[in-house]
Amino acid sequence: MTLLKTHHCGQLSKSQIGETVTLNGWVQRRRDFGGVLFVDLRDRSGIVQIVFNPDFSQEALEIADRARNEYVLSVTGKVVERSADTINPNLETGEIEVRVTQIEILNAAKTPPFFIEDGIEIDEQLRLKYRYLDLRRPEMQKTLMLRSKAAKIFRDFLDENEFVEVETPILTKSTPEGARDYLVPSRVHPGEFFALPQSPQIFKQLLMVGGMERYYQIARCFRDEDLRADRQPEFTQVDIETSFLSQDQLLDLMEELTVRLFKQTANVDIPRPFQRITYADAMGKYGSDKPDLRFGLELVEITDIVAGSDVKVFANVAAAGGQVKVLNAKGCANWSRKELDDLQPFAARYGGKGLAWVTVKEGEWRGPIVKFFKPEEIAALTERLNVVEGDLLLFSADNKKVVADVLGNLRLKVGRELGLIDESQFKFAWVVDFPMLGWDEEEKRFVAEHHPFTRPKDEDVHYFDTDPGKIRAQAYDLVLNGYEVGGGSMRIYKRDMQEQMFKALGFSKEEANEKFGFLLEAFEYGTPPHGGIAFGFDRLVMLITKRNNLRETIAFPKTASATCLLTDAPGTVDDKQLEQLSIRVALKEPAAK
Amino acid sequence: MTLLKTHHCGQLSKSQIGETVTLNGWVQRRRDFGGVLFVDLRDRSGIVQIVFNPDFSQEALEIADRARNEYVLSVTGKVVERSADTINPNLETGEIEVRVTQIEILNAAKTPPFFIEDGIEIDEQLRLKYRYLDLRRPEMQKTLMLRSKAAKIFRDFLDENEFVEVETPILTKSTPEGARDYLVPSRVHPGEFFALPQSPQIFKQLLMVGGMERYYQIARCFRDEDLRADRQPEFTQVDIETSFLSQDQLLDLMEELTVRLFKQTANVDIPRPFQRITYADAMGKYGSDKPDLRFGLELVEITDIVAGSDVKVFANVAAAGGQVKVLNAKGCANWSRKELDDLQPFAARYGGKGLAWVTVKEGEWRGPIVKFFKPEEIAALTERLNVVEGDLLLFSADNKKVVADVLGNLRLKVGRELGLIDESQFKFAWVVDFPMLGWDEEEKRFVAEHHPFTRPKDEDVHYFDTDPGKIRAQAYDLVLNGYEVGGGSMRIYKRDMQEQMFKALGFSKEEANEKFGFLLEAFEYGTPPHGGIAFGFDRLVMLITKRNNLRETIAFPKTASATCLLTDAPGTVDDKQLEQLSIRVALKEPAAK
């Protein structure tokens, strides 16, 4: 039977010369040169060339000759140095080869639907259907191994810092944000349902009430929502909660963790402390609460300068309490008319009604709106925006949110196009002081920007009674290169404040009790001050490995329409099964599938 | 605001004498002695006595005086040695106390529904409803910390041995054993369902097809079944799969892992190699496939001796191809008539129609059946069973299964009652050579004893065509003190054998393809020989910590009727939510809840 491998293919080198080794692996390719058979044998570690020659073993050669790509082999042979002219500098193991004297074909293989190789164009649907073949590609293997290593780094750090890993339930209760809950019918309790957790939020807080002091879990979370390219119905977060720490103390510890993670995976030294930027500043300067700080190009507000302008749209917006802001695209004055025209639909995509522009060429301001500017406005703008020859000024005038969306996204576009982004950089920042509540126009009520357990800043608590929209939260996001990679908050830990919060959210006392009575009650039995954070593990792995979507970081991901192309899940089930669960399928209209 | 704790309560000792420390914790109890207030302050690590005295700080004393049990405090003070007469030998920190000069009450507490203390009788329902208080008890904290440590030991070992941690999907596809699947309706695909995995079996095999070579995951699994005391609807297993290893190689590695786990958690040295016992022997000698090997009391077959006996039931059973076996309960001849009578319903519980007995007292065999024995039968039995004065012989005659069940359970009962079990021992064994198939009388077909991917023993493969019931599997269970703590198998890795297996199970080709087409196809693309194991993590933690049910090892367990008493899950949900999922509740009869 099979012999245990003595070495990994990819780790053989000149130091094994003369040794007899046993390898197990897959045939990457085979070449026949005048009766000698050269096979690239691949395992998880890499590739090595093995050679079958009648001089080494006629029998081995004959068996090997039956092997095709992706056959599984066990071979034994001697490691020898390659002659100078046959060294392969493109292969880690290219200085040696293995002369095989014994071989067993462990399994045969049909020709796979695509080559098991990096850097080739394969339709993603095909890759996902044959994920087990896709996973053989070195790139996927490396990513999954890095993911495993990253988890270990998190765990080791948290263990060293006295965090206890606790598993929280997957079968739990539907919450008020339940619209995105996956539900699970209960067989034992007909008509009742479990929900899969969108996060272990409640349980980690209860663990703090339970005196666990420091908790972590690499937790699976679930969200049944319309999927975008960078979302998965199930995803993984590194979930952390601590008692007795202040926000600063927690963020310090998390920085230390982050620095270690990136040192040990990407081999980069991230300087500390991370920049801390308020939500207000992030929105103001970058038009985003997850700014990409690898480049400048800050937005500048000019509402005061143009409030009385003859550019009517500016004056009107200013009068209506809106904002006028400018992105000065340095050196872009030579953009073509088409490029400038294309900015209009771009702005529209983010809700903008238009985008005014000015180019500065040959010492002159040009563009449709220039003639409406007064000389003193031009002077003031020149000074505030540091306008020089070659600048392209892009103006957005609207309400705060639209201006931020339009110019924030424009900033990213211009940054990319001007090559201002150093792709090798990892630029972290904490965004802090988030607003606690946002006004929901549709529901005509406040909603929690983070979640309803977030603690307000001490100095803002008094706004509960007067102007809840003004309350800033003790909430923070960890931002990396324009992505949110973590987020959390200090939590409310007193019943009366939690009730105030539910009230601000428009929950009736009954609703609050129905959904969170147990939590409100828990707060009465000696709950410590606590707070925590959750890192988006999939996204961190994606950024470390510089892959371009989350599916590349997950062994068996779902598609954008939440299906598994490999197992063909979800699927229909027997009526008997449904009957036992006391549910019935109720299609809205004849299934159009 | 709160000061970061400088020390843990339970870790203060004489070596901190003279130091000023800051502690955070909960009031365990308070005593007032003539104007001096003594408080036992508790955190995760243990308890320390803190003292408030007007001489240290009048203000601190006044604040502390408001504190009641379970108040949360932050205190700062100096560590001092206790005078000889006030040393508390029952407290780890009993040689010192902390004289408090500064205090902050971080939160108040109502009187909890039970004392936060070990060793007191509390109704489990109440404990589960107030789990966050129950978790504060030292016993629960220690168990959860040990659980966390055990997970780390597993991970570190597996990491050292080149296993890659891979997360497999929780939202997956219903399988043929789907009757116990939890289902999750899909919003995006009306009428279709995901299933929660009963184990990551298929995915770990696909990872081997994918060339991952060594995989592990501490995985949540789900089974919707009638619950017994030692089952949970969601449970955790340490899931492991390897390529290219033989069964012996894998078991060796797993022994090494197990030995380390028990050394580092229970501080015991488990000798290696573990005993290996075939399924046939385990059933024969112990009447169980998970024998408790901490004591002997082996069952002995006597069918041959009594085949022609005048004890008609023995002769009849022997003639019908059944078995007659004896448990010789050494020294139990003095059991009362009532005790012997009580064995009849005990036997009946395990399907036995009765239990004959013989006592050996004053050199004489006594009991209702003795008169039917021929002298040569008595002689043969005396020899085979080593019968001596004081023995109690317990006879079971029936088919193999019933005899095993009755006498196996009787063996445990007698072993316990005779005090034969050394509770400090951890006695491991591998049970091997399980039958691959069992006959399902109801469905009139074979079912997989382990699962349909288990590889037959090479020498038994030929029985597929002639007598599938005879096939022994390359399957193994790890048994500890009468519990199955792990189990696994070498897997089928060739399509034709997997098809043979599905056929033996009575699957039509269509069924097999419908359910496992992707796996059958995967086997055609170069699947390595592979096999694995899964450890029952909850149960291991239970046995290490010597708790008596799984709920004691889980932070937020479900009850035997699969509910969470804390959050009150499962629960009803809005019709709107169900409508979005295209399902409807269909109760069989008016809900009687």
Short mmCIF file of C-alpha atoms in Angstrom, two decimals, chain A residues 368-576:
data_model
loop_
_atom_site.label_atom_id
_atom_site.label_comp_id
_atom_site.label_asym_id
_atom_site.label_seq_id
_atom_site.Cartn_x
_atom_site.Cartn_y
_atom_site.Cartn_z
CA PRO A 368 -19.24 77.09 -18.52
CA ILE A 369 -19.60 78.63 -15.07
CA VAL A 370 -16.48 80.78 -15.04
CA LYS A 371 -18.20 83.81 -16.49
CA PHE A 372 -20.56 83.95 -13.50
CA PHE A 373 -17.77 84.18 -10.91
CA LYS A 374 -16.95 87.56 -9.45
CA PRO A 375 -13.24 88.42 -9.34
CA GLU A 376 -13.24 88.32 -5.54
CA GLU A 377 -14.76 84.83 -5.63
CA ILE A 378 -12.03 83.68 -7.97
CA ALA A 379 -9.45 85.20 -5.67
CA ALA A 380 -10.94 83.54 -2.61
CA LEU A 381 -11.25 80.17 -4.37
CA THR A 382 -7.69 80.45 -5.70
CA GLU A 383 -6.44 80.93 -2.20
CA ARG A 384 -8.53 78.30 -0.46
CA LEU A 385 -8.06 75.65 -3.14
CA ASN A 386 -4.43 76.50 -3.91
CA VAL A 387 -5.35 76.81 -7.54
CA VAL A 388 -2.44 76.69 -9.96
CA GLU A 389 -1.90 76.10 -13.63
CA GLY A 390 -3.13 72.69 -14.73
CA ASP A 391 -5.78 72.24 -12.05
CA LEU A 392 -9.21 70.84 -12.71
CA LEU A 393 -11.77 72.03 -10.17
CA LEU A 394 -14.81 69.80 -9.73
CA PHE A 395 -17.77 71.37 -7.93
CA SER A 396 -20.65 69.56 -6.29
CA ALA A 397 -23.56 71.45 -4.74
CA ASP A 398 -26.30 69.57 -2.98
CA ASN A 399 -27.19 68.30 0.47
CA LYS A 400 -24.32 67.06 2.59
CA LYS A 401 -24.86 63.39 1.86
CA VAL A 402 -25.01 63.73 -1.92
CA VAL A 403 -21.99 66.03 -2.04
CA ALA A 404 -20.02 63.52 0.03
CA ASP A 405 -21.10 60.57 -2.14
CA VAL A 406 -20.39 62.33 -5.42
CA LEU A 407 -17.06 63.90 -4.52
CA GLY A 408 -15.97 60.96 -2.32
CA ASN A 409 -16.34 58.58 -5.23
CA LEU A 410 -14.90 61.09 -7.65
CA ARG A 411 -11.88 61.40 -5.40
CA LEU A 412 -11.30 57.64 -5.63
CA LYS A 413 -11.70 57.70 -9.40
CA VAL A 414 -9.30 60.61 -9.85
CA GLY A 415 -6.84 59.09 -7.37
CA ARG A 416 -6.80 55.84 -9.31
CA GLU A 417 -6.57 57.50 -12.69
CA LEU A 418 -3.75 59.77 -11.63
CA GLY A 419 -1.89 56.79 -10.20
CA LEU A 420 -1.80 58.42 -6.78
CA ILE A 421 -2.41 55.10 -5.02
CA ASP A 422 0.60 53.12 -3.88
CA GLU A 423 -0.78 49.59 -4.07
CA SER A 424 1.94 48.25 -1.83
CA GLN A 425 0.80 50.38 1.10
CA PHE A 426 -1.48 49.36 3.96
CA LYS A 427 -2.87 52.59 5.37
CA PHE A 428 -4.91 52.17 8.52
CA ALA A 429 -7.06 54.64 10.40
CA TRP A 430 -9.67 54.58 13.11
CA VAL A 431 -12.80 56.49 12.23
CA VAL A 432 -14.38 57.58 15.52
CA ASP A 433 -17.27 59.62 16.89
CA PHE A 434 -19.90 58.20 14.56
CA PRO A 435 -23.38 59.66 14.87
CA MET A 436 -25.42 57.33 17.03
CA LEU A 437 -28.72 57.72 15.19
CA GLY A 438 -29.72 58.35 11.64
CA TRP A 439 -33.10 59.58 10.51
CA ASP A 440 -35.04 57.11 8.41
CA GLU A 441 -37.15 59.19 6.00
CA GLU A 442 -39.30 56.22 5.04
CA GLU A 443 -40.12 55.03 8.52
CA LYS A 444 -40.07 58.54 9.96
CA ARG A 445 -38.01 57.48 12.92
CA PHE A 446 -34.44 57.25 14.09
CA VAL A 447 -32.49 54.09 13.41
CA ALA A 448 -29.25 52.99 15.05
CA GLU A 449 -26.25 53.76 12.84
CA HIS A 450 -24.21 51.00 14.51
CA HIS A 451 -26.65 48.98 16.63
CA PRO A 452 -29.00 49.77 19.49
CA PHE A 453 -26.46 48.77 22.16
CA THR A 454 -23.93 51.44 21.32
CA ARG A 455 -23.04 53.81 24.14
CA PRO A 456 -23.31 57.56 23.49
CA LYS A 457 -20.38 59.80 24.23
CA ASP A 458 -20.72 60.99 27.82
CA GLU A 459 -20.93 64.63 26.81
CA ASP A 460 -23.74 63.94 24.33
CA VAL A 461 -26.07 61.95 26.58
CA HIS A 462 -28.13 65.04 27.35
CA TYR A 463 -29.26 65.22 23.71
CA PHE A 464 -31.49 62.19 24.30
CA ASP A 465 -34.11 64.63 25.57
CA THR A 466 -33.54 67.48 23.17
CA ASP A 467 -31.97 66.42 19.87
CA PRO A 468 -31.15 62.70 19.62
CA GLY A 469 -29.81 63.15 16.09
CA LYS A 470 -26.90 65.09 17.54
CA ILE A 471 -25.65 62.28 19.77
CA ARG A 472 -22.23 60.97 18.85
CA ALA A 473 -21.52 57.37 19.73
CA GLN A 474 -18.53 55.70 21.32
CA ALA A 475 -18.26 53.77 18.07
CA TYR A 476 -15.29 53.20 15.83
CA ASP A 477 -14.40 51.59 12.55
CA LEU A 478 -11.03 50.31 11.52
CA VAL A 479 -10.42 51.43 7.97
CA LEU A 480 -7.81 50.09 5.59
CA ASN A 481 -7.20 51.38 2.08
CA GLY A 482 -10.80 52.45 1.65
CA TYR A 483 -12.34 49.33 3.21
CA GLU A 484 -13.95 48.93 6.58
CA VAL A 485 -12.11 45.96 8.07
CA GLY A 486 -13.45 46.21 11.60
CA GLY A 487 -15.95 48.05 13.69
CA GLY A 488 -17.30 48.20 17.17
CA SER A 489 -18.36 50.30 20.07
CA MET A 490 -18.49 50.74 23.77
CA ARG A 491 -21.86 49.39 24.88
CA ILE A 492 -24.63 50.68 27.03
CA TYR A 493 -24.52 48.80 30.34
CA LYS A 494 -27.26 50.40 32.37
CA ARG A 495 -30.90 49.55 32.00
CA ASP A 496 -32.21 53.10 32.08
CA MET A 497 -29.91 54.24 29.28
CA GLN A 498 -30.77 51.18 27.19
CA GLU A 499 -34.43 52.00 27.64
CA GLN A 500 -33.78 55.60 26.59
CA MET A 501 -32.11 54.24 23.50
CA PHE A 502 -34.98 51.92 22.59
CA LYS A 503 -37.35 54.83 23.09
CA ALA A 504 -35.28 57.05 20.81
CA LEU A 505 -35.56 54.27 18.20
CA GLY A 506 -39.33 54.40 18.51
CA PHE A 507 -39.71 50.99 20.17
CA SER A 508 -42.68 50.75 22.48
CA LYS A 509 -41.95 49.44 25.93
CA GLU A 510 -43.68 46.19 24.94
CA GLU A 511 -41.61 45.78 21.80
CA ALA A 512 -38.41 46.44 23.71
CA ASN A 513 -39.39 43.92 26.37
CA GLU A 514 -40.58 41.34 23.89
CA LYS A 515 -37.32 41.43 21.96
CA PHE A 516 -34.76 42.36 24.58
CA GLY A 517 -36.41 41.89 27.94
CA PHE A 518 -33.74 39.40 28.97
CA LEU A 519 -30.99 41.88 28.14
CA LEU A 520 -32.66 44.74 29.99
CA GLU A 521 -33.08 42.44 32.95
CA ALA A 522 -29.46 41.31 32.74
CA PHE A 523 -28.34 44.93 32.99
CA GLU A 524 -29.88 45.05 36.46
CA TYR A 525 -27.65 42.40 37.96
CA GLY A 526 -24.26 44.06 37.98
CA THR A 527 -23.20 44.52 34.36
CA PRO A 528 -19.64 45.76 33.92
CA PRO A 529 -18.79 48.56 31.49
CA HIS A 530 -17.86 46.78 28.28
CA GLY A 531 -17.20 47.20 24.63
CA GLY A 532 -15.81 45.34 21.69
CA ILE A 533 -15.08 45.05 18.05
CA ALA A 534 -15.51 42.65 15.15
CA PHE A 535 -13.02 42.27 12.33
CA GLY A 536 -14.25 41.23 8.91
CA PHE A 537 -12.07 38.18 8.51
CA ASP A 538 -12.85 37.41 4.87
CA ARG A 539 -12.11 40.99 3.87
CA LEU A 540 -8.86 41.14 5.83
CA VAL A 541 -7.66 37.99 4.09
CA MET A 542 -8.71 39.49 0.77
CA LEU A 543 -6.71 42.65 1.40
CA ILE A 544 -3.64 40.83 2.71
CA THR A 545 -3.56 38.50 -0.28
CA LYS A 546 -4.49 41.32 -2.66
CA ARG A 547 -7.30 39.28 -4.20
CA ASN A 548 -10.15 41.20 -5.70
CA ASN A 549 -13.22 39.57 -4.24
CA LEU A 550 -14.27 37.72 -1.12
CA ARG A 551 -15.00 34.50 -2.98
CA GLU A 552 -11.28 34.12 -3.57
CA THR A 553 -10.72 33.84 0.17
CA ILE A 554 -13.42 31.26 0.93
CA ALA A 555 -13.06 27.55 0.20
CA PHE A 556 -16.68 27.01 -0.83
CA PRO A 557 -18.28 30.40 -1.45
CA LYS A 558 -21.73 31.22 -2.70
CA THR A 559 -22.36 33.15 -5.89
CA ALA A 560 -23.81 36.64 -5.98
CA SER A 561 -27.24 35.00 -6.14
CA ALA A 562 -26.50 32.98 -2.99
CA THR A 563 -26.15 29.56 -4.56
CA CYS A 564 -23.42 26.96 -4.30
CA LEU A 565 -22.61 25.87 -7.83
CA LEU A 566 -20.77 22.81 -6.56
CA THR A 567 -23.45 21.16 -4.44
CA ASP A 568 -26.33 22.97 -6.11
CA ALA A 569 -27.63 24.35 -2.81
CA PRO A 570 -30.22 25.54 -2.02
CA GLY A 571 -32.55 22.87 -3.40
CA THR A 572 -36.05 21.53 -3.06
CA VAL A 573 -36.84 19.07 -0.28
CA ASP A 574 -39.37 16.32 0.30
CA ASP A 575 -42.88 17.36 1.29
CA LYS A 576 -42.50 14.91 4.17
#
